[in-house]
Coordinates of C-alpha atoms and ligand atoms in Angstrom, one line a residue:
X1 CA 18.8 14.3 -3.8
X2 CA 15.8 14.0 -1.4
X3 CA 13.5 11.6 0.2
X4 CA 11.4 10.6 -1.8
X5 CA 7.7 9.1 -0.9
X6 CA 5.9 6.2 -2.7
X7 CA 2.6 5.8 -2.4
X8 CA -0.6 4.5 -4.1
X9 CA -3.0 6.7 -5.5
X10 CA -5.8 4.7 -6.4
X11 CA -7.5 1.4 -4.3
X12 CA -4.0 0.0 -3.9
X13 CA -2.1 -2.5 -5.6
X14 CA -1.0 -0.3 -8.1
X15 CA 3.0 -2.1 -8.3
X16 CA 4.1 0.2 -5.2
X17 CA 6.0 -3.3 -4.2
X18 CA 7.7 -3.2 -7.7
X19 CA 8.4 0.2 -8.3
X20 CA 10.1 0.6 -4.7
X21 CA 12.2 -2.6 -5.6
X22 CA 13.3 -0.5 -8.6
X23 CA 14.1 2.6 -7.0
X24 CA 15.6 1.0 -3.5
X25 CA 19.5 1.1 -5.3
X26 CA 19.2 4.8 -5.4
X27 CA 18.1 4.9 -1.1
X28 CA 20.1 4.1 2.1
X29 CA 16.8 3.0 3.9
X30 CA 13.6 2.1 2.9
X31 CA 10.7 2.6 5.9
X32 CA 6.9 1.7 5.9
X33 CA 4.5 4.2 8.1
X34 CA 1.4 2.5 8.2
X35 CA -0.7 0.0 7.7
X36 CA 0.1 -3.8 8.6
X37 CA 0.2 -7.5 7.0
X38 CA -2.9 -6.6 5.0
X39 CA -0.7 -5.0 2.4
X40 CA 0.7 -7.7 -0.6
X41 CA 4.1 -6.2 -2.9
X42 CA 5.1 -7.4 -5.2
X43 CA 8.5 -8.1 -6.6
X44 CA 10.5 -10.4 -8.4
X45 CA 14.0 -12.0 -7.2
X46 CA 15.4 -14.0 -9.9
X47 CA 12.4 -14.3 -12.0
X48 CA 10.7 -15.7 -8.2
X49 CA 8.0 -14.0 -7.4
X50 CA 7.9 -12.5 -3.5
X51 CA 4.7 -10.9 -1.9
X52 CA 5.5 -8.8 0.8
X53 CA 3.5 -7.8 3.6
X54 CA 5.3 -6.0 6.8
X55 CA 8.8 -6.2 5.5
X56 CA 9.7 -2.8 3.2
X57 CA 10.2 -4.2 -0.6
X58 CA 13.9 -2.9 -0.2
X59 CA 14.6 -6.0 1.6
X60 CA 15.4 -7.8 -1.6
X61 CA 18.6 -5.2 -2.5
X62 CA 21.4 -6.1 0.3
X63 CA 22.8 -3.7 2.5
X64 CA 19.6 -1.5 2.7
X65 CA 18.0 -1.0 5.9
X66 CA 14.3 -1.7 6.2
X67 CA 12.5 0.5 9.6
X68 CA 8.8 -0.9 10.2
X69 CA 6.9 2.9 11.9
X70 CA 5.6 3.4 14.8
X71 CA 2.3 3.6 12.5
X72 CA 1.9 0.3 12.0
X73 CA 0.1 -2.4 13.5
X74 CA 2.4 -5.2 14.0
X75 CA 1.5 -9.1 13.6
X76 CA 4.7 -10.5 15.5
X77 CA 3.5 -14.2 13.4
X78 CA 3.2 -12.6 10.1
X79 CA 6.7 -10.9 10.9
X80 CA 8.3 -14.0 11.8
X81 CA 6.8 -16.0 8.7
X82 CA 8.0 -13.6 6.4
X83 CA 11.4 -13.7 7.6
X84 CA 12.0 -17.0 7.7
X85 CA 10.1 -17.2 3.9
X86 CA 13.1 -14.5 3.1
X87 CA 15.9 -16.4 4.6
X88 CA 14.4 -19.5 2.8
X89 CA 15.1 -17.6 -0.5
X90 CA 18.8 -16.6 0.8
X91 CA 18.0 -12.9 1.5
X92 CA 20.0 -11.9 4.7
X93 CA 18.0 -10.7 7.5
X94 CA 19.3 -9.7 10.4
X95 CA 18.6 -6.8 13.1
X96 CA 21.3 -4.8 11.2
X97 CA 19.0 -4.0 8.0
X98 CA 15.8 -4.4 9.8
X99 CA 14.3 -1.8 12.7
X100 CA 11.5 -2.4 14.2
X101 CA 9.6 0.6 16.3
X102 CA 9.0 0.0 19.6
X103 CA 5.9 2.0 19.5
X104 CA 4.4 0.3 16.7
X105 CA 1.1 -1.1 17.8
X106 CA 0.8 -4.9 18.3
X107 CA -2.2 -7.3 16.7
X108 CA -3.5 -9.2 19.3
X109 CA -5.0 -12.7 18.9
X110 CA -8.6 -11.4 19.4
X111 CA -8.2 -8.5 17.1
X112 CA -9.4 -10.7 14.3
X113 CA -12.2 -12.1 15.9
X114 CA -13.0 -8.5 17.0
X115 CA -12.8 -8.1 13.1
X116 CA -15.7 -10.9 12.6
X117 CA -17.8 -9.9 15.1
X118 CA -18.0 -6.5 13.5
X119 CA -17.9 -7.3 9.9
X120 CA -20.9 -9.9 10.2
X121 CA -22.7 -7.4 12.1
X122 CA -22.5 -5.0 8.9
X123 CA -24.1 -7.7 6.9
X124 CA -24.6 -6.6 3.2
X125 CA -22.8 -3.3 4.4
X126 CA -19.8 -5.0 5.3
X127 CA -16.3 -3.4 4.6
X128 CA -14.7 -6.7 3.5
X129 CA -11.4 -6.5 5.0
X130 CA -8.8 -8.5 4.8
X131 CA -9.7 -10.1 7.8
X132 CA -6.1 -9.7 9.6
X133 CA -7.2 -7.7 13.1
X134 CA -5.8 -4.2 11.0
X135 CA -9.0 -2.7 11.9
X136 CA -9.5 -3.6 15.3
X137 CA -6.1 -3.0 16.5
X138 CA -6.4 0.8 15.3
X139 CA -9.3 1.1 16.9
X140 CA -7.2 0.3 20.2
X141 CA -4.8 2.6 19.3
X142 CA -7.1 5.2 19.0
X143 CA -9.1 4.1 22.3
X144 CA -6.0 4.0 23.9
X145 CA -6.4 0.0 25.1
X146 CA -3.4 -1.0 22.5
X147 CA -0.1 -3.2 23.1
X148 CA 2.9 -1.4 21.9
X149 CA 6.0 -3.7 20.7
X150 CA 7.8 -2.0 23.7
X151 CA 5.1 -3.6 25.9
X152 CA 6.4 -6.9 24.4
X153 CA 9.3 -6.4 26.0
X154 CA 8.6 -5.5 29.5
X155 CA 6.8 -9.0 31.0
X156 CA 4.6 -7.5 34.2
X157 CA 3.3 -4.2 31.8
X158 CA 2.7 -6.7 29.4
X159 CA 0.8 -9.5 31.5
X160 CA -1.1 -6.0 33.2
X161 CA -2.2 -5.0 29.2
X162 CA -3.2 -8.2 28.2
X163 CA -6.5 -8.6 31.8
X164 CA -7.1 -5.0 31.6
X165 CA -7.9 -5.6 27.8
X166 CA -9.5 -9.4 28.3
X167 CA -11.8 -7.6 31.3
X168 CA -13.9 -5.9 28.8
X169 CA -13.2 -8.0 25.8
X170 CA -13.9 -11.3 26.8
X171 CA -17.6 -10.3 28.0
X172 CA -18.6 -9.1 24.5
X173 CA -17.1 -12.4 22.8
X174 CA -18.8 -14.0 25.5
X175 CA -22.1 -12.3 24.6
X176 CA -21.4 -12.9 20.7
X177 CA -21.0 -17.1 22.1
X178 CA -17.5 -17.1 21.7
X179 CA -15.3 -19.0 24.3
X180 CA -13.0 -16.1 26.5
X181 CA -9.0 -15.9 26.0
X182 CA -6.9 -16.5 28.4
X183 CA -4.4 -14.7 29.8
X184 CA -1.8 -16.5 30.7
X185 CA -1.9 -18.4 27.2
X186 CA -1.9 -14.9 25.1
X187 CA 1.4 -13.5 27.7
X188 CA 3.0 -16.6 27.4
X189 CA 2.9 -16.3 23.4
X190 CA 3.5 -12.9 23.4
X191 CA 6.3 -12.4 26.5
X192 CA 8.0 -15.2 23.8
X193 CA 8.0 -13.1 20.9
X194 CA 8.8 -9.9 22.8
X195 CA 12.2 -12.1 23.2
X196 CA 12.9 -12.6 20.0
X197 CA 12.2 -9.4 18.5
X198 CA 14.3 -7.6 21.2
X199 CA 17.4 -7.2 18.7
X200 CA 15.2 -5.4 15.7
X201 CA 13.3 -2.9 18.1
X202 CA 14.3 0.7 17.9
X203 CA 13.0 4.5 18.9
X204 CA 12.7 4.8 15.1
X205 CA 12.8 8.4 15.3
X206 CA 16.0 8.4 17.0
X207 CA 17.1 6.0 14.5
X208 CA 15.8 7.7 11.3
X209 CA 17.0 11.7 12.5
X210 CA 20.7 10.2 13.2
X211 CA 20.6 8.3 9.9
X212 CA 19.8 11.7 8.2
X213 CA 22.0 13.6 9.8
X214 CA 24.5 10.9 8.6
X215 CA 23.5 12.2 5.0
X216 CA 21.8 9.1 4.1
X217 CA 18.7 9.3 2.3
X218 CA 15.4 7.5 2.9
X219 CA 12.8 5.7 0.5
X220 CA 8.9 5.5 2.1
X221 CA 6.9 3.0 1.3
X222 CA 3.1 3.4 1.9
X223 CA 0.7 0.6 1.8
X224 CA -2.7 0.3 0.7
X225 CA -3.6 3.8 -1.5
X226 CA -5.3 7.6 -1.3
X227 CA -8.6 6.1 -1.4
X228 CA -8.6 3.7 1.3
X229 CA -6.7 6.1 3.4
X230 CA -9.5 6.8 6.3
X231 CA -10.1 10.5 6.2
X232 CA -9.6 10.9 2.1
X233 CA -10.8 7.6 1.3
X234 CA -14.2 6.6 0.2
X235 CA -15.1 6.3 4.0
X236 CA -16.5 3.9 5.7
X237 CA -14.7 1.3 3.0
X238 CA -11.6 2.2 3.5
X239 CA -8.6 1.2 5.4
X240 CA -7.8 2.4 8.9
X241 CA -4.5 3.8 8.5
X242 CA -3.6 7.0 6.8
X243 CA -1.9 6.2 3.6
X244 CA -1.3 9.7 2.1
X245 CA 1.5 11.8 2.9
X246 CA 0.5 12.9 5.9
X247 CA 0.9 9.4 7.5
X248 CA 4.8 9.7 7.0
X249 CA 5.3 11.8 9.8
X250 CA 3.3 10.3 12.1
X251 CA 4.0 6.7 11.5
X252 CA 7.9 7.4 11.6
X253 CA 8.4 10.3 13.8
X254 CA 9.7 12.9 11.4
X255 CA 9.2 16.4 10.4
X256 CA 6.6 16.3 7.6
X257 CA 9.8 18.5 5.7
X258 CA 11.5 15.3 5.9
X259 CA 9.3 14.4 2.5
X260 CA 10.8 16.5 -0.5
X261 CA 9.5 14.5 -3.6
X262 CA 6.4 12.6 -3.6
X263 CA 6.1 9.7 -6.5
X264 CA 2.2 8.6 -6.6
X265 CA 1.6 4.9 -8.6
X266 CA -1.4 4.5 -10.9
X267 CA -2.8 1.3 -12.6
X268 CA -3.3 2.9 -16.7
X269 CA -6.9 1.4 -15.2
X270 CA -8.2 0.7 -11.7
X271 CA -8.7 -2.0 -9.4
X272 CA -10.2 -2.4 -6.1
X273 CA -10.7 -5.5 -3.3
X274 CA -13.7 -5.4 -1.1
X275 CA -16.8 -3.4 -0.9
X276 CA -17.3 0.4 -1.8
X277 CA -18.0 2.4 -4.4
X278 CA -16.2 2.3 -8.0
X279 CA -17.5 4.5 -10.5
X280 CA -15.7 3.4 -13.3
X281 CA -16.2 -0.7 -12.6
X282 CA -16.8 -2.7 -15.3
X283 CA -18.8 -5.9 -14.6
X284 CA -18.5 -7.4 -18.2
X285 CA -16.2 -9.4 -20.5
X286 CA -14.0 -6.1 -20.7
X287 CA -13.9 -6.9 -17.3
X288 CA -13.0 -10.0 -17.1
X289 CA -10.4 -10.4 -19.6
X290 CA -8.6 -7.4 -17.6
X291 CA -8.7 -9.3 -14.8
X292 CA -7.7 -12.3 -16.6
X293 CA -4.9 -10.4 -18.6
X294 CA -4.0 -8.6 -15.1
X295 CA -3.9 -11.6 -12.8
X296 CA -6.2 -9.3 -10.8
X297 CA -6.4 -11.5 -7.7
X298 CA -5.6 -9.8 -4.3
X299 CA -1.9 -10.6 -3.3
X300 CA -2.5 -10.8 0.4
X301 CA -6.2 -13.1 0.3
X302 CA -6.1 -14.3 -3.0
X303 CA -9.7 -12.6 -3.6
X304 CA -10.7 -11.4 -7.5
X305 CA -9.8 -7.6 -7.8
X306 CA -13.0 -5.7 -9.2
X307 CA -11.5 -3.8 -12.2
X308 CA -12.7 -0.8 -14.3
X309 CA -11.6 1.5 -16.6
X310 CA -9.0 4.1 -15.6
X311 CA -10.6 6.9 -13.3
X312 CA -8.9 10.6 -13.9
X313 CA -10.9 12.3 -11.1
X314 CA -10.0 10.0 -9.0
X315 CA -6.5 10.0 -9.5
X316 CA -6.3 13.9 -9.9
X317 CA -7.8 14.1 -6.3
X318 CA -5.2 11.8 -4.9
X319 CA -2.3 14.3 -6.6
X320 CA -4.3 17.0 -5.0
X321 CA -3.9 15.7 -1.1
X322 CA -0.6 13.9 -1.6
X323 CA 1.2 16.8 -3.5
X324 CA 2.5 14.2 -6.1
X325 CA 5.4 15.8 -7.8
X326 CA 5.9 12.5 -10.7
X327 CA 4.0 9.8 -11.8
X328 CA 4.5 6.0 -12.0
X329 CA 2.6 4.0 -14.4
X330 CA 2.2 0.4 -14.1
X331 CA 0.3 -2.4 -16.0
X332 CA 0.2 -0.6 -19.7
X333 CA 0.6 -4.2 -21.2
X334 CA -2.7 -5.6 -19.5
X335 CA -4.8 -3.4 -21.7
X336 CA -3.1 -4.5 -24.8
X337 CA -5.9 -7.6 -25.6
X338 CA -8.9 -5.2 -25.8
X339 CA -10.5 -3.5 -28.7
X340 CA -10.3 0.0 -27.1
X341 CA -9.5 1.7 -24.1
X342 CA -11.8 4.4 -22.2
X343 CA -10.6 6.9 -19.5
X344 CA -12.8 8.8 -17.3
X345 CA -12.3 12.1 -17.2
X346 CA -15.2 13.3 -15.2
X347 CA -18.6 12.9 -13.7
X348 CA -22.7 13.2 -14.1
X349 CA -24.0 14.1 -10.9
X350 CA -27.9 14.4 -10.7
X351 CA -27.3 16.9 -14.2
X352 CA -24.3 19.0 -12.9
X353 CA -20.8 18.2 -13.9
X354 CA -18.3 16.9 -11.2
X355 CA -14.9 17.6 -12.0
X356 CA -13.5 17.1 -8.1
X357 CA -13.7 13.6 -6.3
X358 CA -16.7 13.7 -4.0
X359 CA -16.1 12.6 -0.8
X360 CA -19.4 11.2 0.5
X361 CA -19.7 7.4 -0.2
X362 CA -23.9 8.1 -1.5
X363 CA -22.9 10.6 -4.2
X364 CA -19.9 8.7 -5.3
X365 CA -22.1 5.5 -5.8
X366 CA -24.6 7.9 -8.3
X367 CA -22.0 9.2 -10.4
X368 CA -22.1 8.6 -14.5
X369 CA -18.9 8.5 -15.7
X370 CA -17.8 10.3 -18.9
X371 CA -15.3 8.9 -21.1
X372 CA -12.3 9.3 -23.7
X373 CA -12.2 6.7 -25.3
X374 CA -8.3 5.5 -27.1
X375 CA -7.4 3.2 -29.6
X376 CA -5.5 0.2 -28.3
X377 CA -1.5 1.0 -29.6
X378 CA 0.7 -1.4 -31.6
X379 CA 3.1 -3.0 -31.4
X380 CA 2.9 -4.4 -27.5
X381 CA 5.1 -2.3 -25.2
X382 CA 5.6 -5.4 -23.3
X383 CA 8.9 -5.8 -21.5
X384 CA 10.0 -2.6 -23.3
X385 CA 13.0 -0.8 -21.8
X386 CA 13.7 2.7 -23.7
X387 CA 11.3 5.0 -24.0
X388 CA 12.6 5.3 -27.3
X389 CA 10.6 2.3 -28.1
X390 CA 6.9 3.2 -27.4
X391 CA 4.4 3.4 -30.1
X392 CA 2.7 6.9 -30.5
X393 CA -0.3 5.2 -29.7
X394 CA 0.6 4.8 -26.5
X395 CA 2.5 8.3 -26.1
X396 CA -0.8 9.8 -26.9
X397 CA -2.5 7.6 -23.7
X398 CA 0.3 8.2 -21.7
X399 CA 0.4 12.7 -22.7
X400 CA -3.5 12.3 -22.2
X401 CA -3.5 11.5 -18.2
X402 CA -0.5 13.5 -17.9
X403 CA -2.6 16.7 -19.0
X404 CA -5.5 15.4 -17.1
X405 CA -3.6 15.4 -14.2
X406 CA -1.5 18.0 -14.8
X407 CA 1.8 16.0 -13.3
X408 CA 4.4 14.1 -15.8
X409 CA 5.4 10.9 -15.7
X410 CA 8.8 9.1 -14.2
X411 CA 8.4 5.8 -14.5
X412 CA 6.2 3.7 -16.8
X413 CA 6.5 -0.3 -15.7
X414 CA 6.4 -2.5 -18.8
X415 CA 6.0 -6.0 -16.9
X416 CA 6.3 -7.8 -13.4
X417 CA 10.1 -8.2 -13.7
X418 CA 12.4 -5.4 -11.8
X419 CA 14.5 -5.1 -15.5
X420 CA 10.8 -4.5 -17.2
X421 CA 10.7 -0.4 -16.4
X422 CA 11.0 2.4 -18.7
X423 CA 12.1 5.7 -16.4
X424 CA 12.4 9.0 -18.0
X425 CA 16.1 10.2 -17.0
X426 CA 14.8 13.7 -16.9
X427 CA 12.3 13.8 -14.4
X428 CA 14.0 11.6 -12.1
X429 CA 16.7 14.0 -12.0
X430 CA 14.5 16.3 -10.7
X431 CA 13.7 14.1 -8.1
X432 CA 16.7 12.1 -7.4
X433 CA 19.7 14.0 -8.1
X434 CA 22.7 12.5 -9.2
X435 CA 21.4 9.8 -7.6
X436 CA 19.2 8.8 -10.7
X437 CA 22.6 6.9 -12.2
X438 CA 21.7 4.4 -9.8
X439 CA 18.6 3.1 -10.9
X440 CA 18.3 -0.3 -12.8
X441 CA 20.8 -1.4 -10.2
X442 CA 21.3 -4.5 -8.2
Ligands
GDP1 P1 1.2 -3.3 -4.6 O1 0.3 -3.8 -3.5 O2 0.9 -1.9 -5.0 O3 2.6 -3.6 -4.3 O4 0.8 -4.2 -5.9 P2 0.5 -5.8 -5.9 O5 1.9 -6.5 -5.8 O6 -0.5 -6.2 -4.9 O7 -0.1 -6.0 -7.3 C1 0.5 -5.5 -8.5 C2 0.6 -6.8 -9.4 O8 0.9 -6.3 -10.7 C3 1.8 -7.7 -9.0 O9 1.4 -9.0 -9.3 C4 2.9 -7.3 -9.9 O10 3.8 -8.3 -10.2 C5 2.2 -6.9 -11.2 N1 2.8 -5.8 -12.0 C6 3.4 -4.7 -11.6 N2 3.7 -3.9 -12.7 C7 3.3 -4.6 -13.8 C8 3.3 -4.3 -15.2 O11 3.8 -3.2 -15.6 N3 2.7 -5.2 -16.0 C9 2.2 -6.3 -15.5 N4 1.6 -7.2 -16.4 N5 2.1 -6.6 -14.2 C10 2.7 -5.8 -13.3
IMO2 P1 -1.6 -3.0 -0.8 O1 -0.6 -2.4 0.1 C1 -5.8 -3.5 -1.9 C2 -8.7 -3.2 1.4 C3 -9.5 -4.4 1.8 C4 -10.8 -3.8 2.3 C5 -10.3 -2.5 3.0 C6 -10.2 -2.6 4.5 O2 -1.2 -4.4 -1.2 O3 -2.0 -2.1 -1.9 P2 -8.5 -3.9 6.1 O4 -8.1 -5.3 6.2 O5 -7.3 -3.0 5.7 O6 -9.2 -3.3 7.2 O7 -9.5 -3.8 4.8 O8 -9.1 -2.2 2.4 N1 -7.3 -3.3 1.4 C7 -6.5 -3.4 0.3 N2 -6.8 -3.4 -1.0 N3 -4.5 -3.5 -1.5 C8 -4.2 -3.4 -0.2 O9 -2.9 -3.3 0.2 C9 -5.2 -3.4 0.8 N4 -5.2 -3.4 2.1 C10 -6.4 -3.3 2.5 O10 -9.7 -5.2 0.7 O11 -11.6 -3.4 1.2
MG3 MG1 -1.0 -5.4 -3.0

């Protein structure tokens, strides 16, 4: 049995919030490395449907622990809102099933306006974030100006962090005719919350070696997907966090051998929120009733998805980087309205074929995409639970990608509900031991 990663290996919102719901019974812990309240998951607790944003999606199974990594930027109001939202729904929450990393980076109030300065100054070019300060507060990290959750913690390095940063920072939003910050209002907030999250704050590698020396096993959850991650995304629309499996170790402390088994999600088409290319996008009534048929509408800012046919090069490259060793597949049921269904399976580049994901943003927008195209399969696999079950149609769709991508598939999701999964018992064996007996559990 190993620890296993989850991660998304398209634009995100491929189901990672579902299928880590599903496979939390088989875990101890369940720990997010990156990214911040920008993600939306997904999941279902008693037919009630939960969108999670900093929390891990384990949170919903009791007795697992949940660790938020060092490699996140932290929004101490979003964190606060979305435990009270869980205690609201009777989930118990206390500092016993949920670390929280003292180094984890924390959004400051003017991270977001940092964020509209910059995104308005884009104009057409703009990224179209999700507008949270994820962006900004990286780019403190990286510039070394940023406010750790220990900082929180300790009032005089705190109230020190929060002038040196205002010094610079309030000129430019005074340039850009913004009113300054205070000070004292911003350390009074944040001394504030550095008390209450005292009892959840951890060294999370500490924390995560002695729980594996314990024997216990550990789910990761990444956020966002392979191409928004900010070197191996389609750069400069991307995310600023590194979601493929190289973010694990840095966002949690641990050796990268700490990841045995690597489960990548993929949409049976694709989606995408924001600017930035999308070869396989389709702007029409196929489109639309995907959308429609999906409920394609971003689970963090409510904005339409963009959706498009399925894109094998695409997905192929993010196996490539992330070493996927077993495939989820979510959404089949969506495609079930339309007439056909085309898969990508590689590109037209100025008369040359392209069988590898190109990696600058100019080519990627000039692609042709060359299709497969599959009848749709009868009867609906919707809600379908044994594998049994599946119509060959759909077998045929499903051996297809698996070829194409040359990795088999785990898991295929059949609906939103945490019951609606077909897993093949065979392959996650391979990846989860004995430990596969588990699955389907409360
Ligand atoms: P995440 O960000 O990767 O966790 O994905 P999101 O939660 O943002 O978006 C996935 C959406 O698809 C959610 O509304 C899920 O409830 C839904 N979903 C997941 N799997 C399936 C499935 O197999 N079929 C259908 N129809 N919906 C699904
Ligand atoms: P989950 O975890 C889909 C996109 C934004 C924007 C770009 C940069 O639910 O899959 P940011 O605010 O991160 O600086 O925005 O990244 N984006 C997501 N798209 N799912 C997400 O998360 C996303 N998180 C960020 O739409 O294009
Ligand atoms: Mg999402």
């Amino acid at each position: 049995m190993s620890n296993l990663l989850v991660l998304g290996t398209q634009w995100g919102d491929e189901g990672k919030g579902k299928v880590v719901d599903f496979l939390a019974p088989a875990f101890d812990l369940i720990a997010r490395y990156q990214g911040g309240h920008n993600a939306g998951h997904t999941v279902y607790l008693s037919g009630k449907k939960v969108v999670l944003h900093l929390i891990p999606s384990g949170i919903l199974h009791p007795g697992k622990i949940c660790v938020i990594g060092n490699g996140l930027v932290f929004s101490p109001q979003a964190f606060f809102k979305e435990l009270s939202d869980l205690r609201g729904l009777g989930v118990k929450v206390d500092e016993k099933r949920l670390v929280l990393s003292r180094a984890a980076q924390v959004i400051m109030p003017y991270h977001p306006l940092m964020e509209k300065i910059s995104e308005s100054a884009r104009g057409q070019k703009m990224i179209g974030t999700t507008c949270r300060g994820i962006g900004p507060c990286y780019e403190d990290k990286i510039a070394r100006w940023g406010i750790r959750v220990g900082d929180l913690l300790e009032p005089a390095v705190l109230r020190e962090k929060i002038e040196d940063n205002l010094r610079i920072k309030n000129k430019i939003f005074e340039a850009f005719g913004f009113p300054p910050f205070s000070t004292e209002e911003i350390y009074r907030e944040y001394a504030d919350y550095g008390e209450k999250l005292a009892p959840f704050v951890q060294d999370v590698s500490v924390f995560l070696h002695q729980q594996i020396k314990a024997g216990k096993k550990i789910l990761f959850e990444g956020a966002q997907g392979a191409l928004l991650d900010v070197d191996f995304g389609t750069y400069p629309y991307v995310t600023s966090s590194s979601c493929t499996a190289g973010g694990v170790s840095t966002g949690l402390g641990l050796s990268p051998k700490q990841v045995q088994a690597v489960l990548g999600i993929t949409k049976v088409y694709t989606t995408r929120v924001g600017s930035g290319p999308f070869p396989t996008e389709l702007k029409d009534e196929t489109g639309a009733t995907i959308a429609r048929k999906g409920d394609e509408f971003g689970a963090t800012t409510g904005r339409p998805r963009r959706c498009g046919w399925f894109d094998a090069v695409a997905v192929r490259y993010a196996c490539r980087i992330n070493g996927v060793d077993v495939l989820a597949l979510t959404k089949p049921d969506v495609l079930e309205e339309l007439r056909e269904i085309k898969a990508c399976f590689r590109y037209r580049y100025k008369g040359s074929v392209l069988t590898d994901f190109p990696s600058d943003p100019w080519i990627l927008e000039k692609v042709e995409p060359e299709y497969r195209t599959f009848p749709v399969w009868s009867p609906s696999i919707h809600r379908l639970k044994n594998f049994e079950e599946l119509p060959s149609g759909f077998l045929d769709y499903l051996h297809w990608i698996e070829d194409t991508l040359e990795v088999k598939v785990a898991l295929i999701s059949t609906g939103v509900g945490r019951e609606d999964m077909i897993y093949l018992k065979d392959e996650m064996k391979k990846i989860l031991g004995e430990k596969a007996e588990f699955l389907g559990r409360e």
